Amino acid sequence: MSEFKVRDDWMAFCLPDISEAEIEAITAAVRSGWWAKGPRTIEFEKKFAEYVGAKHCVAVNSCTAALHLALLTAGVGPGDEVITTPLTFASTANSILHTGATPVFADIDMDTGLIDPKEIEKKITSRTKAVVPVHYSGLACDLGAIHRICDEHNLFLSEDAAHAVETRYKGELIGHHPRNTVSYSFYATKNLACGEGGALVTDDDEIAERARTLSCHGMNSRAWNRYGKGGSWRYDIAEIGYKYNMFDIQAALALTQLSRMDDMQARRLACVDIYQQAFADVPELILQKTPEYCHHSRHLYVLRVNEERLTISRDQFIEELKERNVGVSVHFIAVHTMSAYVNRFGYKPEDFPKAYAFSESEISLPMYSTLGTDKAQYVADAVLDVVKKYRR
Ligand SMILES: *Cc1c(COP(=O)(O)O)cnc(C)c1O
């Protein structure tokens, strides 16, 4: 490899993919005068349900909201336990606490970062009501094993698909005929982004109706149209709900991004190829494995540093990349090490040794549709330059 030269400008870890289509769609939504939940949100629900192949989609203002609603529709509440992974964004576990239930962590598989079904089984008690696995980074969890566990113990399955819009399990999108619910995030950094947003998909009519009602104060479901000519001023609050619905300016963005999904994914995959080739035979780096059954959506490009073969720590590795003008991130700082969880549950890092070890050695490299293969090659060269400088 020729001498590495540091580029002049900073490379962001993540950027949104903005085309003229997004700008036109938002402008049209603003001009339409329908700023709250309206026809565009309804259209997005229809198109997203069609895209994933589920019967219903309830569009909401975050994945956190979708995860919360999912558990509420299952009747999860105080006294119940819900099993999830510590290698996730806090929101997954927070949404369990929002119901009054207790999150119970099950450790991960080191090759993938996914929750380990054998660990789920070990954590089941008479109080366990639900499982919330995370399709980490865009890999699919071992859904076959998880379905068997949920069937055997009669548990509700609420999948966290924040990273996984395009993820396939055995050839089918993971939201295709969900066992119970699958929740997506359209947060600014996610593969399909609309700033803030989310969706719950399900094949179950009752879950969909209840989630829809709870997402808008507990109003009966057609109340969004109460100011239209065909609507009625009369509405009822059927139960105490939340303010979680998506609105039309968000939906305008989400619809546009949905129509560009395949193209955006293809451009990310081209960058993945560059990383995979560059790091194929580098023992200082540990690559994430993709299970046979799975198509990886590549929301994140996950790498682990092999500290035994390097003279620097993961944290120093990140600093070295920063000096080379490359922005990276860590997914995730394990939830059980967060102060609020330590204070409340008394966790020690080693309580979930694999999630902790993974979290302490992981680096997420830039991975987004506007990155481009030239910049991906630069990132790969920067990583290899750090390895070369600090290998034992
Ligand atoms: C981003 C994220 C969420 C939360 O999504 P929001 O739409 O921001 O609420 C949940 N789980 C995981 C794994 C995430 O990465």
mmCIF file of C-alpha atoms and ligand atoms in Angstrom:
data_model
loop_
_atom_site.group_PDB
_atom_site.id
_atom_site.type_symbol
_atom_site.label_atom_id
_atom_site.label_comp_id
_atom_site.label_asym_id
_atom_site.label_seq_id
_atom_site.Cartn_x
_atom_site.Cartn_y
_atom_site.Cartn_z
ATOM 1 C CA MET A 1 0.000 0.000 0.000
ATOM 2 C CA SER A 2 1.283 3.450 -0.855
ATOM 3 C CA GLU A 3 1.844 6.032 1.873
ATOM 4 C CA PHE A 4 -1.420 7.050 3.563
ATOM 5 C CA LYS A 5 -2.327 10.726 3.197
ATOM 6 C CA VAL A 6 -4.784 12.372 5.605
ATOM 7 C CA ARG A 7 -7.611 14.142 3.801
ATOM 8 C CA ASP A 8 -8.236 17.837 4.505
ATOM 9 C CA ASP A 9 -11.884 17.727 5.488
ATOM 10 C CA TRP A 10 -13.824 15.862 8.145
ATOM 11 C CA MET A 11 -15.853 12.835 7.075
ATOM 12 C CA ALA A 12 -19.132 12.569 8.934
ATOM 13 C CA PHE A 13 -20.122 9.221 10.441
ATOM 14 C CA CYS A 14 -23.602 9.587 9.005
ATOM 15 C CA LEU A 15 -25.502 11.919 6.666
ATOM 16 C CA PRO A 16 -29.088 11.854 5.372
ATOM 17 C CA ASP A 17 -29.714 11.176 1.666
ATOM 18 C CA ILE A 18 -31.498 14.290 0.377
ATOM 19 C CA SER A 19 -32.666 14.350 -3.248
ATOM 20 C CA GLU A 20 -34.914 16.865 -4.998
ATOM 21 C CA ALA A 21 -37.750 14.385 -4.466
ATOM 22 C CA GLU A 22 -37.644 14.840 -0.663
ATOM 23 C CA ILE A 23 -37.641 18.630 -1.005
ATOM 24 C CA GLU A 24 -40.558 18.590 -3.452
ATOM 25 C CA ALA A 25 -42.543 16.157 -1.316
ATOM 26 C CA ILE A 26 -42.130 18.231 1.839
ATOM 27 C CA THR A 27 -42.967 21.452 0.039
ATOM 28 C CA ALA A 28 -46.127 19.892 -1.366
ATOM 29 C CA ALA A 29 -47.099 18.585 2.079
ATOM 30 C CA VAL A 30 -46.610 22.023 3.652
ATOM 31 C CA ARG A 31 -48.547 23.743 0.863
ATOM 32 C CA SER A 32 -51.393 21.232 1.137
ATOM 33 C CA GLY A 33 -52.263 22.751 4.505
ATOM 34 C CA TRP A 34 -52.651 19.301 6.040
ATOM 35 C CA TRP A 35 -49.872 19.424 8.642
ATOM 36 C CA ALA A 36 -51.075 16.868 11.179
ATOM 37 C CA LYS A 37 -51.938 13.211 10.550
ATOM 38 C CA GLY A 38 -53.769 13.040 7.226
ATOM 39 C CA PRO A 39 -53.814 11.498 3.765
ATOM 40 C CA ARG A 40 -50.016 11.212 3.417
ATOM 41 C CA THR A 41 -49.681 9.326 6.695
ATOM 42 C CA ILE A 42 -52.500 6.985 5.643
ATOM 43 C CA GLU A 43 -50.771 6.456 2.285
ATOM 44 C CA PHE A 44 -47.452 5.718 3.991
ATOM 45 C CA GLU A 45 -49.125 3.151 6.252
ATOM 46 C CA LYS A 46 -50.594 1.426 3.203
ATOM 47 C CA LYS A 47 -47.350 1.501 1.183
ATOM 48 C CA PHE A 48 -45.114 0.403 4.067
ATOM 49 C CA ALA A 49 -47.417 -2.501 4.931
ATOM 50 C CA GLU A 50 -47.339 -3.518 1.248
ATOM 51 C CA TYR A 51 -43.560 -3.165 1.115
ATOM 52 C CA VAL A 52 -42.854 -5.429 4.084
ATOM 53 C CA GLY A 53 -45.762 -7.751 3.326
ATOM 54 C CA ALA A 54 -47.689 -7.302 6.567
ATOM 55 C CA LYS A 55 -51.432 -6.756 6.907
ATOM 56 C CA HIS A 56 -51.294 -3.551 8.983
ATOM 57 C CA CYS A 57 -48.901 -0.669 9.561
ATOM 58 C CA VAL A 58 -49.464 1.920 12.287
ATOM 59 C CA ALA A 59 -47.240 4.936 11.615
ATOM 60 C CA VAL A 60 -45.967 6.649 14.766
ATOM 61 C CA ASN A 61 -43.466 9.328 15.739
ATOM 62 C CA SER A 62 -40.662 6.962 16.827
ATOM 63 C CA CYS A 63 -39.626 3.354 17.117
ATOM 64 C CA THR A 64 -39.631 3.858 20.884
ATOM 65 C CA ALA A 65 -43.347 4.672 20.653
ATOM 66 C CA ALA A 66 -43.970 1.585 18.496
ATOM 67 C CA LEU A 67 -42.119 -0.654 20.967
ATOM 68 C CA HIS A 68 -44.089 0.810 23.859
ATOM 69 C CA LEU A 69 -47.426 0.362 22.070
ATOM 70 C CA ALA A 70 -46.527 -3.203 21.070
ATOM 71 C CA LEU A 71 -46.115 -4.248 24.692
ATOM 72 C CA LEU A 72 -49.254 -2.379 25.769
ATOM 73 C CA THR A 73 -51.321 -4.268 23.188
ATOM 74 C CA ALA A 74 -49.966 -7.470 24.743
ATOM 75 C CA GLY A 75 -51.188 -6.338 28.157
ATOM 76 C CA VAL A 76 -47.642 -6.091 29.542
ATOM 77 C CA GLY A 77 -47.480 -4.041 32.737
ATOM 78 C CA PRO A 78 -46.234 -3.869 36.341
ATOM 79 C CA GLY A 79 -45.055 -7.202 37.724
ATOM 80 C CA ASP A 80 -44.253 -8.617 34.289
ATOM 81 C CA GLU A 81 -40.816 -9.370 32.893
ATOM 82 C CA VAL A 82 -39.717 -8.765 29.312
ATOM 83 C CA ILE A 83 -36.529 -10.285 27.903
ATOM 84 C CA THR A 84 -34.286 -8.189 25.684
ATOM 85 C CA THR A 85 -30.629 -7.660 24.775
ATOM 86 C CA PRO A 86 -28.186 -5.339 26.560
ATOM 87 C CA LEU A 87 -26.489 -4.615 23.194
ATOM 88 C CA THR A 88 -29.026 -2.076 21.974
ATOM 89 C CA PHE A 89 -30.012 1.546 22.177
ATOM 90 C CA ALA A 90 -31.470 2.387 25.607
ATOM 91 C CA SER A 91 -34.852 2.997 24.015
ATOM 92 C CA THR A 92 -35.490 -0.753 23.630
ATOM 93 C CA ALA A 93 -35.209 -1.325 27.382
ATOM 94 C CA ASN A 94 -36.708 2.068 28.297
ATOM 95 C CA SER A 95 -39.892 1.217 26.416
ATOM 96 C CA ILE A 96 -40.267 -1.892 28.588
ATOM 97 C CA LEU A 97 -39.911 0.247 31.728
ATOM 98 C CA HIS A 98 -42.510 2.696 30.349
ATOM 99 C CA THR A 99 -45.118 -0.080 30.664
ATOM 100 C CA GLY A 100 -44.175 -0.656 34.300
ATOM 101 C CA ALA A 101 -42.644 -4.055 33.480
ATOM 102 C CA THR A 102 -39.048 -5.079 34.213
ATOM 103 C CA PRO A 103 -36.491 -5.573 31.446
ATOM 104 C CA VAL A 104 -34.484 -8.784 31.837
ATOM 105 C CA PHE A 105 -31.317 -8.965 29.761
ATOM 106 C CA ALA A 106 -30.145 -12.039 27.868
ATOM 107 C CA ASP A 107 -26.563 -12.080 26.591
ATOM 108 C CA ILE A 108 -25.483 -12.072 22.949
ATOM 109 C CA ASP A 109 -23.608 -14.141 20.400
ATOM 110 C CA MET A 110 -20.083 -12.721 19.884
ATOM 111 C CA ASP A 111 -19.920 -13.477 16.151
ATOM 112 C CA THR A 112 -22.971 -11.394 15.301
ATOM 113 C CA GLY A 113 -23.914 -9.198 18.273
ATOM 114 C CA LEU A 114 -27.419 -10.701 18.179
ATOM 115 C CA ILE A 115 -29.322 -11.915 21.245
ATOM 116 C CA ASP A 116 -28.606 -15.613 21.866
ATOM 117 C CA PRO A 117 -31.795 -17.745 21.938
ATOM 118 C CA LYS A 118 -30.183 -20.109 24.481
ATOM 119 C CA GLU A 119 -29.680 -17.142 26.811
ATOM 120 C CA ILE A 120 -33.328 -16.114 26.317
ATOM 121 C CA GLU A 121 -34.452 -19.562 27.461
ATOM 122 C CA LYS A 122 -32.325 -19.338 30.611
ATOM 123 C CA LYS A 123 -34.019 -16.067 31.604
ATOM 124 C CA ILE A 124 -37.642 -17.247 31.355
ATOM 125 C CA THR A 125 -39.605 -17.227 34.623
ATOM 126 C CA SER A 126 -43.309 -17.447 35.489
ATOM 127 C CA ARG A 127 -43.441 -13.641 35.147
ATOM 128 C CA THR A 128 -42.025 -13.488 31.611
ATOM 129 C CA LYS A 129 -44.603 -12.055 29.198
ATOM 130 C CA ALA A 130 -42.689 -10.993 26.126
ATOM 131 C CA VAL A 131 -39.401 -11.047 24.241
ATOM 132 C CA VAL A 132 -37.960 -7.989 22.461
ATOM 133 C CA PRO A 133 -35.082 -9.144 20.249
ATOM 134 C CA VAL A 134 -33.151 -6.536 18.260
ATOM 135 C CA HIS A 135 -32.162 -7.134 14.642
ATOM 136 C CA TYR A 136 -28.808 -5.582 15.523
ATOM 137 C CA SER A 137 -27.030 -3.588 12.792
ATOM 138 C CA GLY A 138 -29.378 -5.039 10.171
ATOM 139 C CA LEU A 139 -28.749 -8.734 10.753
ATOM 140 C CA ALA A 140 -31.828 -10.863 11.432
ATOM 141 C CA CYS A 141 -32.091 -12.585 14.797
ATOM 142 C CA ASP A 142 -32.488 -16.357 14.780
ATOM 143 C CA LEU A 143 -36.244 -16.019 14.371
ATOM 144 C CA GLY A 144 -36.816 -19.766 13.961
ATOM 145 C CA ALA A 145 -35.398 -20.471 17.425
ATOM 146 C CA ILE A 146 -37.091 -17.416 18.949
ATOM 147 C CA HIS A 147 -40.517 -18.374 17.535
ATOM 148 C CA ARG A 148 -40.135 -21.870 19.017
ATOM 149 C CA ILE A 149 -39.324 -20.386 22.442
ATOM 150 C CA CYS A 150 -42.270 -17.959 22.266
ATOM 151 C CA ASP A 151 -44.633 -20.757 21.173
ATOM 152 C CA GLU A 152 -43.476 -23.088 23.910
ATOM 153 C CA HIS A 153 -43.756 -20.504 26.704
ATOM 154 C CA ASN A 154 -46.656 -18.504 25.272
ATOM 155 C CA LEU A 155 -44.687 -15.264 25.006
ATOM 156 C CA PHE A 156 -45.465 -12.172 22.952
ATOM 157 C CA LEU A 157 -42.804 -11.341 20.340
ATOM 158 C CA SER A 158 -42.097 -7.638 19.785
ATOM 159 C CA GLU A 159 -39.225 -7.359 17.308
ATOM 160 C CA ASP A 160 -37.057 -4.230 17.363
ATOM 161 C CA ALA A 161 -36.362 -3.663 13.667
ATOM 162 C CA ALA A 162 -34.955 -0.140 14.012
ATOM 163 C CA HIS A 163 -31.984 -1.220 11.841
ATOM 164 C CA ALA A 164 -33.779 -3.676 9.676
ATOM 165 C CA VAL A 165 -36.151 -2.253 7.061
ATOM 166 C CA GLU A 166 -34.493 -4.316 4.268
ATOM 167 C CA THR A 167 -33.368 -7.256 6.421
ATOM 168 C CA ARG A 168 -34.437 -10.711 5.246
ATOM 169 C CA TYR A 169 -34.809 -13.920 7.212
ATOM 170 C CA LYS A 170 -34.711 -17.001 4.959
ATOM 171 C CA GLY A 171 -35.415 -14.851 1.922
ATOM 172 C CA GLU A 172 -38.344 -12.848 3.314
ATOM 173 C CA LEU A 173 -38.360 -9.370 4.787
ATOM 174 C CA ILE A 174 -38.525 -9.676 8.561
ATOM 175 C CA GLY A 175 -41.836 -7.794 8.741
ATOM 176 C CA HIS A 176 -43.409 -10.291 6.329
ATOM 177 C CA HIS A 177 -46.121 -12.064 8.320
ATOM 178 C CA PRO A 178 -44.877 -11.093 11.783
ATOM 179 C CA ARG A 179 -45.658 -13.472 14.641
ATOM 180 C CA ASN A 180 -46.905 -10.483 16.686
ATOM 181 C CA THR A 181 -45.361 -7.072 16.064
ATOM 182 C CA VAL A 182 -42.305 -5.629 14.316
ATOM 183 C CA SER A 183 -41.260 -2.034 15.101
ATOM 184 C CA TYR A 184 -39.216 0.191 12.782
ATOM 185 C CA SER A 185 -37.374 3.488 13.257
ATOM 186 C CA PHE A 186 -37.228 6.292 10.701
ATOM 187 C CA TYR A 187 -34.929 8.423 12.848
ATOM 188 C CA ALA A 188 -32.549 10.700 10.892
ATOM 189 C CA THR A 189 -29.679 8.188 10.866
ATOM 190 C CA LYS A 190 -31.685 5.097 9.901
ATOM 191 C CA ASN A 191 -31.904 3.492 6.454
ATOM 192 C CA LEU A 192 -35.340 4.975 5.761
ATOM 193 C CA ALA A 193 -35.330 8.351 7.461
ATOM 194 C CA CYS A 194 -37.858 11.108 8.017
ATOM 195 C CA GLY A 195 -36.201 12.972 10.879
ATOM 196 C CA GLU A 196 -38.194 11.348 13.646
ATOM 197 C CA GLY A 197 -40.626 8.544 12.949
ATOM 198 C CA GLY A 198 -41.472 4.908 13.366
ATOM 199 C CA ALA A 199 -43.961 2.190 12.529
ATOM 200 C CA LEU A 200 -45.477 -0.880 14.067
ATOM 201 C CA VAL A 201 -46.468 -3.642 11.672
ATOM 202 C CA THR A 202 -48.646 -6.620 12.477
ATOM 203 C CA ASP A 203 -50.980 -9.136 10.818
ATOM 204 C CA ASP A 204 -53.309 -9.025 13.825
ATOM 205 C CA ASP A 205 -56.443 -6.851 13.392
ATOM 206 C CA GLU A 206 -56.926 -6.307 17.130
ATOM 207 C CA ILE A 207 -53.314 -5.334 17.806
ATOM 208 C CA ALA A 208 -53.411 -2.861 14.911
ATOM 209 C CA GLU A 209 -56.685 -1.267 16.028
ATOM 210 C CA ARG A 210 -55.566 -0.987 19.659
ATOM 211 C CA ALA A 211 -52.142 0.441 18.723
ATOM 212 C CA ARG A 212 -53.818 2.970 16.425
ATOM 213 C CA THR A 213 -56.205 4.082 19.155
ATOM 214 C CA LEU A 214 -53.469 4.302 21.806
ATOM 215 C CA SER A 215 -51.204 6.243 19.415
ATOM 216 C CA CYS A 216 -53.638 9.170 19.347
ATOM 217 C CA HIS A 217 -54.880 9.845 22.904
ATOM 218 C CA GLY A 218 -57.118 6.773 22.875
ATOM 219 C CA MET A 219 -59.431 8.405 20.322
ATOM 220 C CA ASN A 220 -61.367 6.091 18.086
ATOM 221 C CA SER A 221 -59.404 5.559 14.961
ATOM 222 C CA ARG A 222 -61.018 7.772 12.339
ATOM 223 C CA ALA A 223 -60.941 10.867 14.564
ATOM 224 C CA TRP A 224 -57.969 12.277 12.588
ATOM 225 C CA ASN A 225 -60.504 13.254 9.923
ATOM 226 C CA ARG A 226 -62.976 14.945 12.288
ATOM 227 C CA TYR A 227 -62.538 18.355 10.584
ATOM 228 C CA GLY A 228 -63.199 17.068 7.045
ATOM 229 C CA LYS A 229 -66.616 17.219 5.408
ATOM 230 C CA GLY A 230 -67.008 13.453 5.656
ATOM 231 C CA GLY A 231 -65.853 13.520 9.283
ATOM 232 C CA SER A 232 -67.719 14.139 12.490
ATOM 233 C CA TRP A 233 -66.957 16.439 15.419
ATOM 234 C CA ARG A 234 -68.018 13.641 17.719
ATOM 235 C CA TYR A 235 -65.303 11.366 19.050
ATOM 236 C CA ASP A 236 -64.762 9.210 22.067
ATOM 237 C CA ILE A 237 -61.741 8.517 24.262
ATOM 238 C CA ALA A 238 -61.971 4.762 24.518
ATOM 239 C CA GLU A 239 -58.997 4.467 26.899
ATOM 240 C CA ILE A 240 -56.142 6.659 28.087
ATOM 241 C CA GLY A 241 -53.667 6.811 25.227
ATOM 242 C CA TYR A 242 -50.561 8.675 24.134
ATOM 243 C CA LYS A 243 -49.598 11.279 21.533
ATOM 244 C CA TYR A 244 -47.540 9.028 19.285
ATOM 245 C CA ASN A 245 -48.951 9.444 15.789
ATOM 246 C CA MET A 246 -46.910 10.318 12.690
ATOM 247 C CA PHE A 247 -47.960 13.482 10.825
ATOM 248 C CA ASP A 248 -48.130 14.353 7.129
ATOM 249 C CA ILE A 249 -44.916 16.375 6.742
ATOM 250 C CA GLN A 250 -42.996 13.409 8.187
ATOM 251 C CA ALA A 251 -44.963 11.024 6.005
ATOM 252 C CA ALA A 252 -44.063 13.035 2.879
ATOM 253 C CA LEU A 253 -40.371 12.404 3.640
ATOM 254 C CA ALA A 254 -40.952 8.775 4.588
ATOM 255 C CA LEU A 255 -42.892 8.068 1.376
ATOM 256 C CA THR A 256 -40.118 9.522 -0.757
ATOM 257 C CA GLN A 257 -37.404 7.578 1.047
ATOM 258 C CA LEU A 258 -39.445 4.396 0.765
ATOM 259 C CA SER A 259 -39.568 4.831 -3.019
ATOM 260 C CA ARG A 260 -35.745 5.179 -3.067
ATOM 261 C CA MET A 261 -34.945 2.272 -0.702
ATOM 262 C CA ASP A 262 -33.519 -0.185 -3.240
ATOM 263 C CA ASP A 263 -31.200 2.377 -4.784
ATOM 264 C CA MET A 264 -30.031 3.640 -1.389
ATOM 265 C CA GLN A 265 -29.365 0.086 -0.227
ATOM 266 C CA ALA A 266 -27.385 -0.798 -3.371
ATOM 267 C CA ARG A 267 -25.109 2.180 -2.804
ATOM 268 C CA ARG A 268 -24.449 1.108 0.803
ATOM 269 C CA LEU A 269 -23.718 -2.462 -0.296
ATOM 270 C CA ALA A 270 -21.075 -1.201 -2.755
ATOM 271 C CA CYS A 271 -19.284 0.416 0.219
ATOM 272 C CA VAL A 272 -19.634 -2.793 2.242
ATOM 273 C CA ASP A 273 -17.786 -4.683 -0.524
ATOM 274 C CA ILE A 274 -14.876 -2.284 -0.231
ATOM 275 C CA TYR A 275 -14.653 -2.710 3.554
ATOM 276 C CA GLN A 276 -14.992 -6.503 3.346
ATOM 277 C CA GLN A 277 -12.202 -6.808 0.789
ATOM 278 C CA ALA A 278 -9.894 -4.451 2.653
ATOM 279 C CA PHE A 279 -10.291 -6.221 6.019
ATOM 280 C CA ALA A 280 -10.552 -9.842 4.847
ATOM 281 C CA ASP A 281 -7.141 -10.990 6.098
ATOM 282 C CA VAL A 282 -6.361 -8.595 8.913
ATOM 283 C CA PRO A 283 -6.111 -10.500 12.223
ATOM 284 C CA GLU A 284 -6.084 -7.223 14.193
ATOM 285 C CA LEU A 285 -9.708 -6.720 13.135
ATOM 286 C CA ILE A 286 -12.648 -9.003 13.903
ATOM 287 C CA LEU A 287 -15.398 -8.829 11.284
ATOM 288 C CA GLN A 288 -19.065 -9.420 12.035
ATOM 289 C CA LYS A 289 -20.394 -12.727 10.684
ATOM 290 C CA THR A 290 -23.599 -12.914 8.669
ATOM 291 C CA PRO A 291 -25.605 -16.080 9.424
ATOM 292 C CA GLU A 292 -26.580 -18.241 6.408
ATOM 293 C CA TYR A 293 -30.290 -17.562 6.874
ATOM 294 C CA CYS A 294 -29.985 -13.823 6.667
ATOM 295 C CA HIS A 295 -29.742 -10.887 4.281
ATOM 296 C CA HIS A 296 -27.966 -8.054 6.134
ATOM 297 C CA SER A 297 -29.575 -4.633 5.555
ATOM 298 C CA ARG A 298 -26.251 -2.978 6.386
ATOM 299 C CA HIS A 299 -27.584 -0.200 8.512
ATOM 300 C CA LEU A 300 -24.252 -0.350 10.337
ATOM 301 C CA TYR A 301 -20.842 -1.632 9.372
ATOM 302 C CA VAL A 302 -19.692 -3.300 12.573
ATOM 303 C CA LEU A 303 -16.048 -4.015 13.279
ATOM 304 C CA ARG A 304 -14.274 -5.175 16.443
ATOM 305 C CA VAL A 305 -10.666 -4.406 17.251
ATOM 306 C CA ASN A 306 -8.566 -7.320 18.464
ATOM 307 C CA GLU A 307 -6.827 -5.610 21.374
ATOM 308 C CA GLU A 308 -4.534 -8.616 21.943
ATOM 309 C CA ARG A 309 -2.870 -7.894 18.625
ATOM 310 C CA LEU A 310 -2.684 -4.115 18.975
ATOM 311 C CA THR A 311 -0.675 -1.829 21.240
ATOM 312 C CA ILE A 312 -3.611 0.606 21.532
ATOM 313 C CA SER A 313 -7.102 0.270 23.006
ATOM 314 C CA ARG A 314 -10.369 0.572 21.095
ATOM 315 C CA ASP A 315 -10.823 4.102 22.439
ATOM 316 C CA GLN A 316 -7.357 5.094 21.187
ATOM 317 C CA PHE A 317 -8.136 3.445 17.844
ATOM 318 C CA ILE A 318 -11.151 5.767 17.541
ATOM 319 C CA GLU A 319 -8.945 8.778 18.351
ATOM 320 C CA GLU A 320 -6.485 7.701 15.648
ATOM 321 C CA LEU A 321 -9.331 7.541 13.107
ATOM 322 C CA LYS A 322 -10.477 10.994 14.204
ATOM 323 C CA GLU A 323 -6.975 12.314 13.544
ATOM 324 C CA ARG A 324 -7.347 10.917 10.057
ATOM 325 C CA ASN A 325 -10.604 12.904 9.724
ATOM 326 C CA VAL A 326 -12.886 9.851 9.882
ATOM 327 C CA GLY A 327 -16.002 10.057 12.058
ATOM 328 C CA VAL A 328 -16.991 6.722 13.630
ATOM 329 C CA SER A 329 -19.346 5.609 16.380
ATOM 330 C CA VAL A 330 -19.958 2.739 18.827
ATOM 331 C CA HIS A 331 -23.060 0.531 18.753
ATOM 332 C CA PHE A 332 -23.771 0.216 21.480
ATOM 333 C CA ILE A 333 -22.577 1.232 24.913
ATOM 334 C CA ALA A 334 -24.252 -1.727 26.646
ATOM 335 C CA VAL A 335 -27.514 -0.626 28.273
ATOM 336 C CA HIS A 336 -26.797 -2.400 31.580
ATOM 337 C CA THR A 337 -23.765 -0.120 32.078
ATOM 338 C CA MET A 338 -25.842 3.078 31.837
ATOM 339 C CA SER A 339 -26.153 4.958 35.165
ATOM 340 C CA ALA A 340 -29.930 4.786 35.333
ATOM 341 C CA TYR A 341 -29.802 0.982 34.950
ATOM 342 C CA VAL A 342 -26.867 0.537 37.347
ATOM 343 C CA ASN A 343 -28.592 2.689 39.979
ATOM 344 C CA ARG A 344 -31.917 0.923 39.630
ATOM 345 C CA PHE A 345 -30.852 -2.705 39.121
ATOM 346 C CA GLY A 346 -27.297 -2.797 40.523
ATOM 347 C CA TYR A 347 -25.810 -4.288 37.345
ATOM 348 C CA LYS A 348 -22.089 -4.856 36.987
ATOM 349 C CA PRO A 349 -20.483 -4.795 33.527
ATOM 350 C CA GLU A 350 -19.587 -8.517 33.826
ATOM 351 C CA ASP A 351 -23.216 -9.500 34.444
ATOM 352 C CA PHE A 352 -23.521 -9.760 30.652
ATOM 353 C CA PRO A 353 -19.910 -10.526 29.763
ATOM 354 C CA LYS A 354 -20.338 -10.975 26.025
ATOM 355 C CA ALA A 355 -22.400 -7.842 25.463
ATOM 356 C CA TYR A 356 -19.876 -5.938 27.572
ATOM 357 C CA ALA A 357 -16.840 -7.318 25.714
ATOM 358 C CA PHE A 358 -18.516 -6.629 22.375
ATOM 359 C CA SER A 359 -19.456 -3.118 23.410
ATOM 360 C CA GLU A 360 -15.884 -2.411 24.589
ATOM 361 C CA SER A 361 -14.247 -3.542 21.335
ATOM 362 C CA GLU A 362 -16.736 -2.385 18.683
ATOM 363 C CA ILE A 363 -16.362 0.432 16.156
ATOM 364 C CA SER A 364 -19.023 1.360 13.596
ATOM 365 C CA LEU A 365 -17.553 2.724 10.369
ATOM 366 C CA PRO A 366 -19.356 5.241 8.130
ATOM 367 C CA MET A 367 -22.154 3.444 6.224
ATOM 368 C CA TYR A 368 -24.747 5.502 4.372
ATOM 369 C CA SER A 369 -26.040 5.792 0.851
ATOM 370 C CA THR A 370 -24.259 9.047 -0.010
ATOM 371 C CA LEU A 371 -20.873 7.820 1.299
ATOM 372 C CA GLY A 372 -19.622 6.668 -2.107
ATOM 373 C CA THR A 373 -16.971 4.074 -2.856
ATOM 374 C CA ASP A 374 -14.078 6.563 -2.982
ATOM 375 C CA LYS A 375 -14.721 7.713 0.556
ATOM 376 C CA ALA A 376 -15.306 4.135 1.707
ATOM 377 C CA GLN A 377 -11.895 3.255 0.263
ATOM 378 C CA TYR A 378 -10.416 6.192 2.185
ATOM 379 C CA VAL A 379 -11.990 4.930 5.430
ATOM 380 C CA ALA A 380 -10.649 1.424 4.775
ATOM 381 C CA ASP A 381 -7.161 2.817 4.098
ATOM 382 C CA ALA A 382 -7.319 4.900 7.282
ATOM 383 C CA VAL A 383 -8.271 1.843 9.359
ATOM 384 C CA LEU A 384 -5.445 -0.199 7.800
ATOM 385 C CA ASP A 385 -3.003 2.646 8.419
ATOM 386 C CA VAL A 386 -3.858 2.617 12.136
ATOM 387 C CA VAL A 387 -3.500 -1.173 12.228
ATOM 388 C CA LYS A 388 -0.104 -0.995 10.521
ATOM 389 C CA LYS A 389 1.148 1.647 12.945
ATOM 390 C CA TYR A 390 0.023 -0.131 16.124
ATOM 391 C CA ARG A 391 0.165 -3.855 15.457
ATOM 392 C CA ARG A 392 2.084 -5.895 18.024
HETATM 393 C C1 LIG B 1 -32.713 4.038 16.878
HETATM 394 C C2 LIG B 1 -33.084 2.846 17.678
HETATM 395 C C3 LIG B 1 -34.275 2.785 18.407
HETATM 396 C C4 LIG B 1 -35.135 3.993 18.652
HETATM 397 O O1 LIG B 1 -35.649 4.557 17.521
HETATM 398 P P1 LIG B 1 -36.412 5.961 17.638
HETATM 399 O O2 LIG B 1 -37.172 6.012 16.355
HETATM 400 O O3 LIG B 1 -35.355 7.004 17.748
HETATM 401 O O4 LIG B 1 -37.289 5.898 18.819
HETATM 402 C C5 LIG B 1 -34.636 1.605 18.995
HETATM 403 N N1 LIG B 1 -33.853 0.508 18.915
HETATM 404 C C6 LIG B 1 -32.675 0.528 18.245
HETATM 405 C C7 LIG B 1 -31.872 -0.717 18.167
HETATM 406 C C8 LIG B 1 -32.247 1.710 17.628
HETATM 407 O O5 LIG B 1 -31.061 1.749 17.013
#
